[in-house]
Amino acid sequence: MPTLGYEWALLALGISVALVASSHALLNKRDPRAAWGWIIVCWLFPLGGSLIYFLFGINRLKAHAQKLRPPSAAHTPAVDSGANTRRELGVPASLVELVRTADALTHLPLVSGNSLEILHNGEQAYPAMLASIDLARHSVAVASYIFDPDRCGEAFADALGRAHARGVEVRVLLDGYAEMLVLGRGGRLLRRHDLPVMRFHPPGLIPPSLHVNLRNHRKLLIIDGVHAFTGGMNISDRHLADDPGNPYPETDIHFALTGPVVAQLLATFLEDWRYASGETWNPPAATIHASGVSTCRVIADGPNESVGHLAHVLFAAIAAANHHVRIMTPYFLPSRELSAALEAAALRGVTVEVLLPAATNHRMVRYAMLHGLPYLIDAGVRVYRRPQPFAHGKLFMIDDDYAQIGSANFDPRSLRLNFELNVEVYDPGFSKRLTAHFDAVRAASEPISAAELRAQMLPKRLRNAFCWLFSPLL
């Protein structure tokens, strides 16, 4: 009898735990397939399956990120770029719904009067950035995912040190995870000049912190609140693509910006700095004047936001495209929804082109990318393999009117896990310059066919599919 009572108690416990776990999946999973899968696992293996669900099935990341860093625009009234304003800003009628989508998500206005300069590789970007630091009079704000303690890192540390020595207020924000990978040497290099340096979500044991997925991937340099640089480039010798002595060259694209959008870039940095340091930094106020014809807006995104800003704006932009969608990215693992949007655009006659590097610096990511490409190519998406060296640049353009530049890749890490920053640009002239660069790279690239990918040996296809299973975390 005691044995029978134990079995009944175990059965009751299993049923109770399975009921709680499956109810949680039913209420919280947005995809019915995922909900069904977890419910079946919980009831087939009431104790073991429920334990697996509680360990791996619950998205603690977003909840944890929101707890650590509340959504930036949670209490900010939504902006409405009205019809008259849109016409004054030169936004085409075909992009009105896109503007409204970004209005509702970012709570920031479109601002006109901006100027953007395209900078290719470290050879163009770093001299311009260093010269700007040397001209700083009041403040310098730096955010970099990677700050390598190499020749470029030393050059930036020296320039920032000189600015600090002449009384300029300097703040440097580095990602904690990336700093851990270089054993904190980037931060130590900067602290030799007595510079204020903070790490964003530094992993560690004391105090306990293992937020390796909550990374700040933003790249910003803001001078006196009036000049800014952003894009995909870190601070590293690797971006000196033309240096024959560089063993791991990477091409990339960065941008110099002036005009009212710089205030939005600075506001994003100040929020990140306040979160990482606890300090409310108020750099000297700057007077920003119109300096060009580009209409821009910052799109800041991260796992602390209740709705993915970048992903939703990308959906709206792809849906608004009438002629062309151009994507340049080093990592291309679009979600099922973004894949469907690209396929739908191609099927309705829009030319969708994707430029990918022939090889990546993360082999597992490359294998996962190869698994998903045949389905897009079957729908009419044109995918190209660009020649080496590794290409780290990121661009997104539709038609000849709209572009996004910044730090985000076309993968789950950027669109779900990282803190990212893009700038959307409404300017036909700027788009034409980017299109010329895109077309030149495409002309030197090799098209990828679905037949080629499906003709790979079975072990390679299995390898690619296995790596693809981990795509949400790559």
CSV table of C-alpha atoms in Angstrom, one decimal:
chain,number,residue,atom,x,y,z
A,1,MET,CA,0.0,0.0,0.0
A,2,PRO,CA,2.8,2.6,0.8
A,3,THR,CA,4.2,1.9,-2.7
A,4,LEU,CA,0.8,2.4,-4.3
A,5,GLY,CA,0.4,5.7,-2.4
A,6,TYR,CA,3.8,6.9,-3.6
A,7,GLU,CA,2.9,6.1,-7.2
A,8,TRP,CA,-0.4,8.0,-6.9
A,9,ALA,CA,1.5,11.0,-5.4
A,10,LEU,CA,4.1,10.9,-8.2
A,11,LEU,CA,1.3,10.8,-10.8
A,12,ALA,CA,-0.5,13.7,-9.1
A,13,LEU,CA,2.7,15.7,-9.1
A,14,GLY,CA,3.4,14.9,-12.7
A,15,ILE,CA,-0.1,16.0,-13.8
A,16,SER,CA,0.1,19.2,-11.7
A,17,VAL,CA,3.5,20.2,-13.1
A,18,ALA,CA,2.5,19.3,-16.7
A,19,LEU,CA,-0.7,21.4,-16.3
A,20,VAL,CA,1.2,24.4,-15.0
A,21,ALA,CA,3.9,24.1,-17.7
A,22,SER,CA,1.5,23.5,-20.6
A,23,SER,CA,-0.7,26.4,-19.4
A,24,HIS,CA,2.3,28.7,-19.4
A,25,ALA,CA,3.2,27.7,-23.0
A,26,LEU,CA,-0.4,28.1,-24.1
A,27,LEU,CA,-0.6,31.6,-22.7
A,28,ASN,CA,2.8,32.9,-23.7
A,29,LYS,CA,3.9,31.3,-26.9
A,30,ARG,CA,2.9,33.4,-30.0
A,31,ASP,CA,3.5,30.6,-32.5
A,32,PRO,CA,0.9,27.9,-32.2
A,33,ARG,CA,3.4,25.3,-33.5
A,34,ALA,CA,5.8,26.1,-30.6
A,35,ALA,CA,2.9,26.0,-28.2
A,36,TRP,CA,1.7,22.6,-29.4
A,37,GLY,CA,5.3,21.3,-29.4
A,38,TRP,CA,5.9,22.2,-25.8
A,39,ILE,CA,2.4,21.1,-24.6
A,40,ILE,CA,3.0,17.7,-26.2
A,41,VAL,CA,6.4,17.4,-24.5
A,42,CYS,CA,5.0,18.4,-21.2
A,43,TRP,CA,2.3,15.7,-21.3
A,44,LEU,CA,4.3,12.9,-22.8
A,45,PHE,CA,7.0,13.4,-20.2
A,46,PRO,CA,5.2,15.1,-17.3
A,47,LEU,CA,8.2,15.7,-15.0
A,48,GLY,CA,11.1,15.6,-17.4
A,49,GLY,CA,9.4,17.5,-20.2
A,50,SER,CA,8.1,20.2,-17.9
A,51,LEU,CA,11.5,20.6,-16.4
A,52,ILE,CA,13.0,21.1,-19.9
A,53,TYR,CA,10.3,23.6,-20.7
A,54,PHE,CA,11.0,25.6,-17.5
A,55,LEU,CA,14.7,25.6,-18.3
A,56,PHE,CA,14.7,26.3,-22.0
A,57,GLY,CA,11.2,27.1,-23.2
A,58,ILE,CA,10.6,30.3,-21.2
A,59,ASN,CA,12.0,33.5,-22.8
A,60,ARG,CA,13.6,35.0,-19.7
A,61,LEU,CA,15.9,37.2,-21.8
A,62,LYS,CA,13.3,39.9,-22.7
A,63,ALA,CA,11.8,39.9,-19.2
A,64,HIS,CA,15.3,40.2,-17.6
A,65,ALA,CA,16.4,42.9,-20.1
A,66,GLN,CA,13.2,44.9,-19.3
A,67,LYS,CA,13.8,44.5,-15.6
A,68,LEU,CA,17.4,45.6,-15.9
A,69,ARG,CA,16.8,48.4,-18.5
A,70,PRO,CA,13.2,49.5,-18.9
A,71,PRO,CA,12.0,50.3,-22.5
A,72,SER,CA,13.3,53.7,-23.5
A,73,ALA,CA,10.1,55.1,-24.9
A,74,ALA,CA,7.6,53.4,-22.5
A,75,HIS,CA,6.2,56.8,-21.3
A,76,THR,CA,6.9,59.0,-24.3
A,77,PRO,CA,4.0,60.1,-26.4
A,78,ALA,CA,3.9,58.8,-29.9
A,79,VAL,CA,5.1,61.1,-32.6
A,80,ASP,CA,2.9,61.6,-35.7
A,81,SER,CA,4.7,63.0,-38.7
A,82,GLY,CA,1.6,64.6,-40.2
A,83,ALA,CA,0.8,64.8,-43.9
A,84,ASN,CA,2.0,68.4,-44.3
A,85,THR,CA,5.3,67.6,-42.4
A,86,ARG,CA,5.9,64.6,-44.6
A,87,ARG,CA,5.5,66.6,-47.7
A,88,GLU,CA,7.8,69.3,-46.3
A,89,LEU,CA,10.4,66.6,-45.5
A,90,GLY,CA,10.3,65.2,-49.0
A,91,VAL,CA,9.0,61.8,-48.1
A,92,PRO,CA,7.4,60.0,-51.1
A,93,ALA,CA,3.8,59.1,-50.9
A,94,SER,CA,4.7,55.4,-51.3
A,95,LEU,CA,6.6,55.6,-47.9
A,96,VAL,CA,3.9,57.3,-45.8
A,97,GLU,CA,2.9,54.0,-44.1
A,98,LEU,CA,6.6,53.3,-43.4
A,99,VAL,CA,6.9,56.7,-41.7
A,100,ARG,CA,3.8,56.0,-39.6
A,101,THR,CA,5.2,52.7,-38.5
A,102,ALA,CA,8.5,54.2,-37.3
A,103,ASP,CA,6.6,57.1,-35.7
A,104,ALA,CA,4.7,54.7,-33.5
A,105,LEU,CA,7.7,52.5,-32.7
A,106,THR,CA,10.5,55.0,-32.1
A,107,HIS,CA,8.6,57.9,-30.6
A,108,LEU,CA,11.1,60.1,-32.4
A,109,PRO,CA,10.4,62.6,-35.2
A,110,LEU,CA,11.9,62.6,-38.6
A,111,VAL,CA,14.4,65.5,-38.8
A,112,SER,CA,15.6,67.2,-42.0
A,113,GLY,CA,18.7,69.2,-42.8
A,114,ASN,CA,21.3,66.4,-42.2
A,115,SER,CA,24.4,65.6,-44.2
A,116,LEU,CA,26.0,62.1,-44.5
A,117,GLU,CA,29.4,61.2,-45.8
A,118,ILE,CA,30.2,57.6,-46.8
A,119,LEU,CA,33.5,56.2,-45.4
A,120,HIS,CA,34.9,52.9,-46.6
A,121,ASN,CA,37.1,50.8,-44.4
A,122,GLY,CA,39.4,52.0,-41.6
A,123,GLU,CA,41.6,53.8,-44.2
A,124,GLN,CA,38.8,56.4,-44.7
A,125,ALA,CA,36.9,56.2,-41.4
A,126,TYR,CA,39.7,56.3,-38.8
A,127,PRO,CA,41.6,59.4,-40.0
A,128,ALA,CA,38.3,61.3,-40.1
A,129,MET,CA,37.3,60.1,-36.7
A,130,LEU,CA,40.7,60.9,-35.1
A,131,ALA,CA,40.8,64.3,-36.7
A,132,SER,CA,37.3,65.0,-35.3
A,133,ILE,CA,38.5,64.0,-31.8
A,134,ASP,CA,41.5,66.3,-32.1
A,135,LEU,CA,39.1,69.2,-33.0
A,136,ALA,CA,36.8,68.6,-30.1
A,137,ARG,CA,36.2,71.6,-27.8
A,138,HIS,CA,33.6,70.4,-25.3
A,139,SER,CA,32.7,66.7,-25.3
A,140,VAL,CA,33.5,63.4,-26.9
A,141,ALA,CA,31.2,60.3,-26.5
A,142,VAL,CA,32.4,56.9,-27.7
A,143,ALA,CA,30.5,53.6,-27.9
A,144,SER,CA,32.2,50.6,-29.4
A,145,TYR,CA,31.3,46.9,-29.3
A,146,ILE,CA,35.0,46.0,-29.9
A,147,PHE,CA,38.0,48.2,-28.8
A,148,ASP,CA,41.1,46.2,-29.7
A,149,PRO,CA,44.3,47.0,-27.9
A,150,ASP,CA,46.2,47.3,-31.2
A,151,ARG,CA,47.6,50.1,-33.3
A,152,CYS,CA,44.2,51.6,-34.0
A,153,GLY,CA,43.1,51.2,-30.4
A,154,GLU,CA,46.3,53.0,-29.3
A,155,ALA,CA,45.7,55.8,-31.8
A,156,PHE,CA,42.2,56.4,-30.5
A,157,ALA,CA,43.3,56.1,-26.9
A,158,ASP,CA,46.0,58.7,-27.5
A,159,ALA,CA,43.6,61.1,-29.3
A,160,LEU,CA,41.0,60.7,-26.5
A,161,GLY,CA,43.7,61.2,-23.9
A,162,ARG,CA,44.8,64.5,-25.6
A,163,ALA,CA,41.2,65.7,-25.7
A,164,HIS,CA,40.8,64.8,-22.0
A,165,ALA,CA,44.1,66.6,-21.1
A,166,ARG,CA,42.9,69.9,-22.8
A,167,GLY,CA,39.7,69.9,-20.7
A,168,VAL,CA,37.2,68.1,-23.1
A,169,GLU,CA,34.7,65.9,-21.3
A,170,VAL,CA,35.2,62.3,-22.6
A,171,ARG,CA,33.0,59.2,-22.0
A,172,VAL,CA,33.8,55.8,-23.4
A,173,LEU,CA,31.3,52.9,-23.3
A,174,LEU,CA,32.5,49.4,-24.2
A,175,ASP,CA,30.5,46.2,-24.4
A,176,GLY,CA,31.2,43.9,-21.4
A,177,TYR,CA,31.1,40.7,-23.3
A,178,ALA,CA,33.4,41.9,-26.1
A,179,GLU,CA,35.8,43.4,-23.5
A,180,MET,CA,35.9,40.0,-21.7
A,181,LEU,CA,37.1,38.4,-25.0
A,182,VAL,CA,40.1,40.7,-25.1
A,183,LEU,CA,40.7,40.2,-21.3
A,184,GLY,CA,39.8,43.8,-20.6
A,185,ARG,CA,42.8,45.1,-22.4
A,186,GLY,CA,40.9,47.7,-24.4
A,187,GLY,CA,39.6,49.3,-21.2
A,188,ARG,CA,43.0,49.2,-19.5
A,189,LEU,CA,44.5,51.0,-22.6
A,190,LEU,CA,42.0,53.8,-22.3
A,191,ARG,CA,42.3,54.1,-18.5
A,192,ARG,CA,46.0,54.8,-18.8
A,193,HIS,CA,44.9,58.2,-20.0
A,194,ASP,CA,42.6,58.6,-16.9
A,195,LEU,CA,39.5,58.4,-19.2
A,196,PRO,CA,36.1,57.5,-17.8
A,197,VAL,CA,35.4,54.1,-19.3
A,198,MET,CA,32.4,51.9,-18.5
A,199,ARG,CA,31.5,48.4,-19.6
A,200,PHE,CA,27.9,47.5,-20.7
A,201,HIS,CA,26.7,44.4,-18.9
A,202,PRO,CA,30.1,43.1,-17.9
A,203,PRO,CA,30.0,39.3,-17.3
A,204,GLY,CA,31.5,38.3,-13.9
A,205,LEU,CA,31.1,36.3,-10.8
A,206,ILE,CA,31.4,39.2,-8.2
A,207,PRO,CA,28.7,40.5,-8.4
A,208,PRO,CA,27.1,37.5,-10.2
A,209,SER,CA,26.4,38.6,-13.8
A,210,LEU,CA,26.3,36.3,-16.8
A,211,HIS,CA,24.4,38.5,-19.4
A,212,VAL,CA,26.5,37.3,-22.3
A,213,ASN,CA,23.5,37.7,-24.6
A,214,LEU,CA,22.6,41.3,-23.6
A,215,ARG,CA,25.3,43.0,-25.6
A,216,ASN,CA,25.6,46.6,-26.7
A,217,HIS,CA,26.5,46.3,-30.4
A,218,ARG,CA,26.1,50.1,-31.1
A,219,LYS,CA,29.0,52.1,-32.7
A,220,LEU,CA,29.0,55.8,-32.0
A,221,LEU,CA,31.4,58.7,-31.9
A,222,ILE,CA,29.9,62.1,-31.1
A,223,ILE,CA,31.9,65.2,-31.0
A,224,ASP,CA,30.6,68.4,-29.2
A,225,GLY,CA,27.1,67.2,-29.9
A,226,VAL,CA,27.3,68.3,-33.5
A,227,HIS,CA,29.4,65.8,-35.4
A,228,ALA,CA,28.9,62.1,-35.3
A,229,PHE,CA,30.1,58.8,-36.8
A,230,THR,CA,28.1,55.6,-36.9
A,231,GLY,CA,27.9,52.4,-38.9
A,232,GLY,CA,29.3,48.9,-38.6
A,233,MET,CA,32.9,49.6,-37.8
A,234,ASN,CA,34.6,48.8,-34.5
A,235,ILE,CA,38.0,50.1,-33.3
A,236,SER,CA,40.4,47.5,-34.6
A,237,ASP,CA,43.3,47.0,-37.0
A,238,ARG,CA,41.1,44.4,-38.8
A,239,HIS,CA,39.2,47.2,-40.6
A,240,LEU,CA,42.4,48.3,-42.3
A,241,ALA,CA,41.4,46.3,-45.3
A,242,ASP,CA,44.2,47.6,-47.6
A,243,ASP,CA,47.0,46.9,-45.2
A,244,PRO,CA,49.1,44.1,-46.7
A,245,GLY,CA,50.3,43.2,-43.2
A,246,ASN,CA,46.8,42.6,-41.9
A,247,PRO,CA,46.3,38.9,-41.3
A,248,TYR,CA,42.5,39.2,-40.9
A,249,PRO,CA,41.3,42.1,-43.1
A,250,GLU,CA,37.7,43.1,-43.0
A,251,THR,CA,35.9,45.6,-45.3
A,252,ASP,CA,33.3,47.8,-43.8
A,253,ILE,CA,31.3,51.0,-44.3
A,254,HIS,CA,30.9,53.8,-41.8
A,255,PHE,CA,29.3,57.2,-42.0
A,256,ALA,CA,30.0,60.8,-40.8
A,257,LEU,CA,26.8,62.7,-39.9
A,258,THR,CA,26.0,66.3,-39.1
A,259,GLY,CA,22.7,68.0,-38.6
A,260,PRO,CA,19.7,67.6,-36.2
A,261,VAL,CA,19.9,63.8,-36.2
A,262,VAL,CA,23.1,64.0,-34.1
A,263,ALA,CA,20.9,65.0,-31.1
A,264,GLN,CA,19.1,61.7,-31.4
A,265,LEU,CA,22.3,59.8,-31.6
A,266,LEU,CA,23.6,61.6,-28.5
A,267,ALA,CA,20.4,61.0,-26.6
A,268,THR,CA,20.8,57.3,-27.2
A,269,PHE,CA,24.4,57.3,-26.0
A,270,LEU,CA,23.4,59.3,-22.8
A,271,GLU,CA,20.7,56.7,-22.0
A,272,ASP,CA,23.2,53.9,-22.4
A,273,TRP,CA,25.8,55.7,-20.3
A,274,ARG,CA,23.4,56.4,-17.6
A,275,TYR,CA,22.3,52.8,-17.5
A,276,ALA,CA,25.9,51.4,-17.4
A,277,SER,CA,27.5,54.0,-15.1
A,278,GLY,CA,24.6,55.4,-13.0
A,279,GLU,CA,25.8,58.8,-14.0
A,280,THR,CA,23.5,61.4,-15.6
A,281,TRP,CA,26.0,63.1,-17.9
A,282,ASN,CA,25.0,66.4,-19.2
A,283,PRO,CA,27.6,67.5,-21.8
A,284,PRO,CA,27.7,71.1,-22.8
A,285,ALA,CA,24.7,72.0,-24.9
A,286,ALA,CA,25.3,72.4,-28.6
A,287,THR,CA,23.7,74.5,-31.2
A,288,ILE,CA,22.9,72.2,-34.2
A,289,HIS,CA,22.3,73.8,-37.6
A,290,ALA,CA,21.0,72.3,-40.8
A,291,SER,CA,23.8,71.1,-42.9
A,292,GLY,CA,22.4,69.0,-45.7
A,293,VAL,CA,19.3,67.7,-47.4
A,294,SER,CA,18.8,64.3,-45.8
A,295,THR,CA,15.8,63.5,-43.7
A,296,CYS,CA,16.8,61.1,-40.9
A,297,ARG,CA,15.7,59.3,-37.7
A,298,VAL,CA,17.4,57.1,-35.2
A,299,ILE,CA,16.0,53.6,-34.6
A,300,ALA,CA,17.4,52.2,-31.4
A,301,ASP,CA,16.4,48.7,-30.5
A,302,GLY,CA,17.2,46.1,-27.9
A,303,PRO,CA,15.7,43.2,-25.9
A,304,ASN,CA,14.3,45.6,-23.4
A,305,GLU,CA,11.8,46.9,-25.9
A,306,SER,CA,8.3,45.2,-25.8
A,307,VAL,CA,8.2,45.3,-29.6
A,308,GLY,CA,11.2,44.8,-31.9
A,309,HIS,CA,11.7,48.2,-33.5
A,310,LEU,CA,14.1,47.3,-36.2
A,311,ALA,CA,12.3,44.1,-37.3
A,312,HIS,CA,8.9,45.9,-37.6
A,313,VAL,CA,10.4,48.8,-39.5
A,314,LEU,CA,12.1,46.4,-41.9
A,315,PHE,CA,8.8,44.6,-42.4
A,316,ALA,CA,7.1,47.9,-43.3
A,317,ALA,CA,9.9,48.9,-45.6
A,318,ILE,CA,9.9,45.7,-47.5
A,319,ALA,CA,6.2,45.9,-47.9
A,320,ALA,CA,6.5,49.5,-49.2
A,321,ALA,CA,9.1,48.6,-51.9
A,322,ASN,CA,7.9,48.9,-55.4
A,323,HIS,CA,11.1,48.2,-57.4
A,324,HIS,CA,14.1,47.2,-55.4
A,325,VAL,CA,15.2,45.8,-52.0
A,326,ARG,CA,18.9,45.7,-51.5
A,327,ILE,CA,20.5,44.1,-48.5
A,328,MET,CA,24.2,43.9,-47.7
A,329,THR,CA,25.1,42.1,-44.5
A,330,PRO,CA,27.8,39.8,-43.1
A,331,TYR,CA,25.2,37.6,-41.2
A,332,PHE,CA,22.0,36.7,-42.9
A,333,LEU,CA,19.6,34.6,-40.8
A,334,PRO,CA,16.2,36.2,-41.3
A,335,SER,CA,13.3,35.1,-39.2
A,336,ARG,CA,10.5,33.2,-40.8
A,337,GLU,CA,8.5,36.3,-40.9
A,338,LEU,CA,11.2,38.4,-42.6
A,339,SER,CA,11.9,35.6,-45.0
A,340,ALA,CA,8.3,35.5,-45.9
A,341,ALA,CA,8.3,39.3,-46.5
A,342,LEU,CA,11.3,39.1,-48.8
A,343,GLU,CA,9.8,36.2,-50.7
A,344,ALA,CA,6.5,38.0,-51.1
A,345,ALA,CA,8.3,41.1,-52.4
A,346,ALA,CA,10.2,39.0,-55.0
A,347,LEU,CA,7.0,37.2,-56.0
A,348,ARG,CA,5.2,40.5,-56.7
A,349,GLY,CA,8.0,41.6,-59.0
A,350,VAL,CA,10.3,43.5,-56.7
A,351,THR,CA,14.0,42.9,-57.4
A,352,VAL,CA,15.3,41.6,-54.1
A,353,GLU,CA,19.1,41.3,-53.9
A,354,VAL,CA,21.2,40.1,-51.0
A,355,LEU,CA,25.0,40.4,-50.9
A,356,LEU,CA,26.8,38.0,-48.5
A,357,PRO,CA,30.5,37.4,-47.8
A,358,ALA,CA,32.1,34.3,-49.4
A,359,ALA,CA,33.4,33.5,-45.9
A,360,THR,CA,32.6,34.8,-42.4
A,361,ASN,CA,34.5,35.1,-39.2
A,362,HIS,CA,32.0,32.7,-37.6
A,363,ARG,CA,32.0,29.4,-39.4
A,364,MET,CA,28.9,28.1,-37.7
A,365,VAL,CA,26.9,31.2,-38.8
A,366,ARG,CA,28.0,30.6,-42.4
A,367,TYR,CA,26.8,27.0,-42.3
A,368,ALA,CA,23.4,28.1,-40.8
A,369,MET,CA,23.0,30.8,-43.5
A,370,LEU,CA,23.5,28.2,-46.3
A,371,HIS,CA,20.7,26.1,-45.0
A,372,GLY,CA,18.0,28.7,-45.5
A,373,LEU,CA,19.1,30.3,-48.8
A,374,PRO,CA,17.5,27.7,-51.2
A,375,TYR,CA,14.0,28.6,-50.1
A,376,LEU,CA,14.5,32.3,-50.7
A,377,ILE,CA,16.2,31.7,-54.0
A,378,ASP,CA,13.3,29.5,-55.1
A,379,ALA,CA,10.9,32.5,-54.5
A,380,GLY,CA,13.0,34.8,-56.7
A,381,VAL,CA,15.4,36.4,-54.2
A,382,ARG,CA,18.8,36.9,-55.8
A,383,VAL,CA,21.7,36.1,-53.5
A,384,TYR,CA,25.3,36.8,-54.3
A,385,ARG,CA,28.6,35.7,-52.8
A,386,ARG,CA,31.0,38.6,-52.6
A,387,PRO,CA,34.8,37.9,-52.9
A,388,GLN,CA,37.2,38.0,-49.9
A,389,PRO,CA,38.2,39.7,-47.7
A,390,PHE,CA,35.5,39.2,-45.2
A,391,ALA,CA,32.9,41.9,-45.6
A,392,HIS,CA,31.4,43.3,-42.4
A,393,GLY,CA,29.4,46.1,-43.9
A,394,LYS,CA,25.6,46.5,-43.4
A,395,LEU,CA,23.2,48.3,-45.7
A,396,PHE,CA,19.4,48.1,-46.3
A,397,MET,CA,17.8,50.0,-49.1
A,398,ILE,CA,14.4,50.1,-50.9
A,399,ASP,CA,13.8,51.6,-54.3
A,400,ASP,CA,15.9,54.8,-54.7
A,401,ASP,CA,14.4,56.8,-51.8
A,402,TYR,CA,15.2,55.1,-48.5
A,403,ALA,CA,18.2,53.5,-46.7
A,404,GLN,CA,19.1,52.2,-43.3
A,405,ILE,CA,22.7,52.4,-42.0
A,406,GLY,CA,24.1,51.4,-38.7
A,407,SER,CA,25.1,48.4,-36.5
A,408,ALA,CA,22.4,45.9,-37.1
A,409,ASN,CA,22.9,42.6,-39.0
A,410,PHE,CA,20.1,40.7,-40.6
A,411,ASP,CA,20.0,38.0,-38.0
A,412,PRO,CA,18.3,37.1,-34.7
A,413,ARG,CA,21.1,38.3,-32.6
A,414,SER,CA,20.8,41.8,-33.9
A,415,LEU,CA,17.0,41.9,-34.2
A,416,ARG,CA,16.2,40.1,-31.0
A,417,LEU,CA,19.2,40.0,-28.6
A,418,ASN,CA,21.6,42.9,-29.1
A,419,PHE,CA,21.2,46.6,-28.3
A,420,GLU,CA,21.5,48.0,-31.8
A,421,LEU,CA,21.2,51.4,-33.5
A,422,ASN,CA,20.3,52.2,-37.1
A,423,VAL,CA,19.6,55.5,-38.8
A,424,GLU,CA,16.9,55.6,-41.5
A,425,VAL,CA,17.6,58.1,-44.3
A,426,TYR,CA,15.1,59.5,-46.8
A,427,ASP,CA,17.3,61.1,-49.5
A,428,PRO,CA,17.3,60.0,-53.2
A,429,GLY,CA,20.8,61.5,-53.6
A,430,PHE,CA,22.3,59.5,-50.7
A,431,SER,CA,20.5,56.4,-51.8
A,432,LYS,CA,22.0,56.7,-55.3
A,433,ARG,CA,25.5,56.9,-53.8
A,434,LEU,CA,24.8,53.8,-51.8
A,435,THR,CA,23.3,52.0,-54.8
A,436,ALA,CA,26.4,52.7,-56.8
A,437,HIS,CA,28.5,51.1,-54.1
A,438,PHE,CA,26.1,48.1,-53.9
A,439,ASP,CA,26.0,47.6,-57.6
A,440,ALA,CA,29.8,47.7,-57.9
A,441,VAL,CA,30.1,45.0,-55.2
A,442,ARG,CA,27.4,42.9,-56.8
A,443,ALA,CA,29.1,43.2,-60.2
A,444,ALA,CA,32.2,41.6,-58.6
A,445,SER,CA,30.2,39.0,-56.8
A,446,GLU,CA,29.1,35.5,-57.8
A,447,PRO,CA,25.4,34.5,-57.9
A,448,ILE,CA,24.4,31.6,-55.6
A,449,SER,CA,21.9,29.1,-57.0
A,450,ALA,CA,19.6,26.8,-55.1
A,451,ALA,CA,20.7,23.9,-57.2
A,452,GLU,CA,24.3,24.5,-56.1
A,453,LEU,CA,23.3,24.5,-52.5
A,454,ARG,CA,21.1,21.4,-52.8
A,455,ALA,CA,23.9,19.6,-54.7
A,456,GLN,CA,26.2,19.7,-51.6
A,457,MET,CA,27.1,16.3,-50.1
A,458,LEU,CA,24.6,15.0,-47.5
A,459,PRO,CA,27.0,15.4,-44.6
A,460,LYS,CA,27.5,19.1,-45.5
A,461,ARG,CA,23.7,19.7,-45.8
A,462,LEU,CA,23.2,17.9,-42.4
A,463,ARG,CA,25.9,20.1,-40.9
A,464,ASN,CA,24.3,23.2,-42.3
A,465,ALA,CA,20.9,22.2,-41.0
A,466,PHE,CA,22.3,21.3,-37.5
A,467,CYS,CA,23.9,24.7,-37.2
A,468,TRP,CA,20.7,26.4,-38.4
A,469,LEU,CA,18.9,24.9,-35.3
A,470,PHE,CA,21.0,27.2,-33.2
A,471,SER,CA,20.4,30.3,-35.3
A,472,PRO,CA,18.5,32.2,-32.6
A,473,LEU,CA,21.7,32.4,-30.6
A,474,LEU,CA,24.4,32.7,-33.3
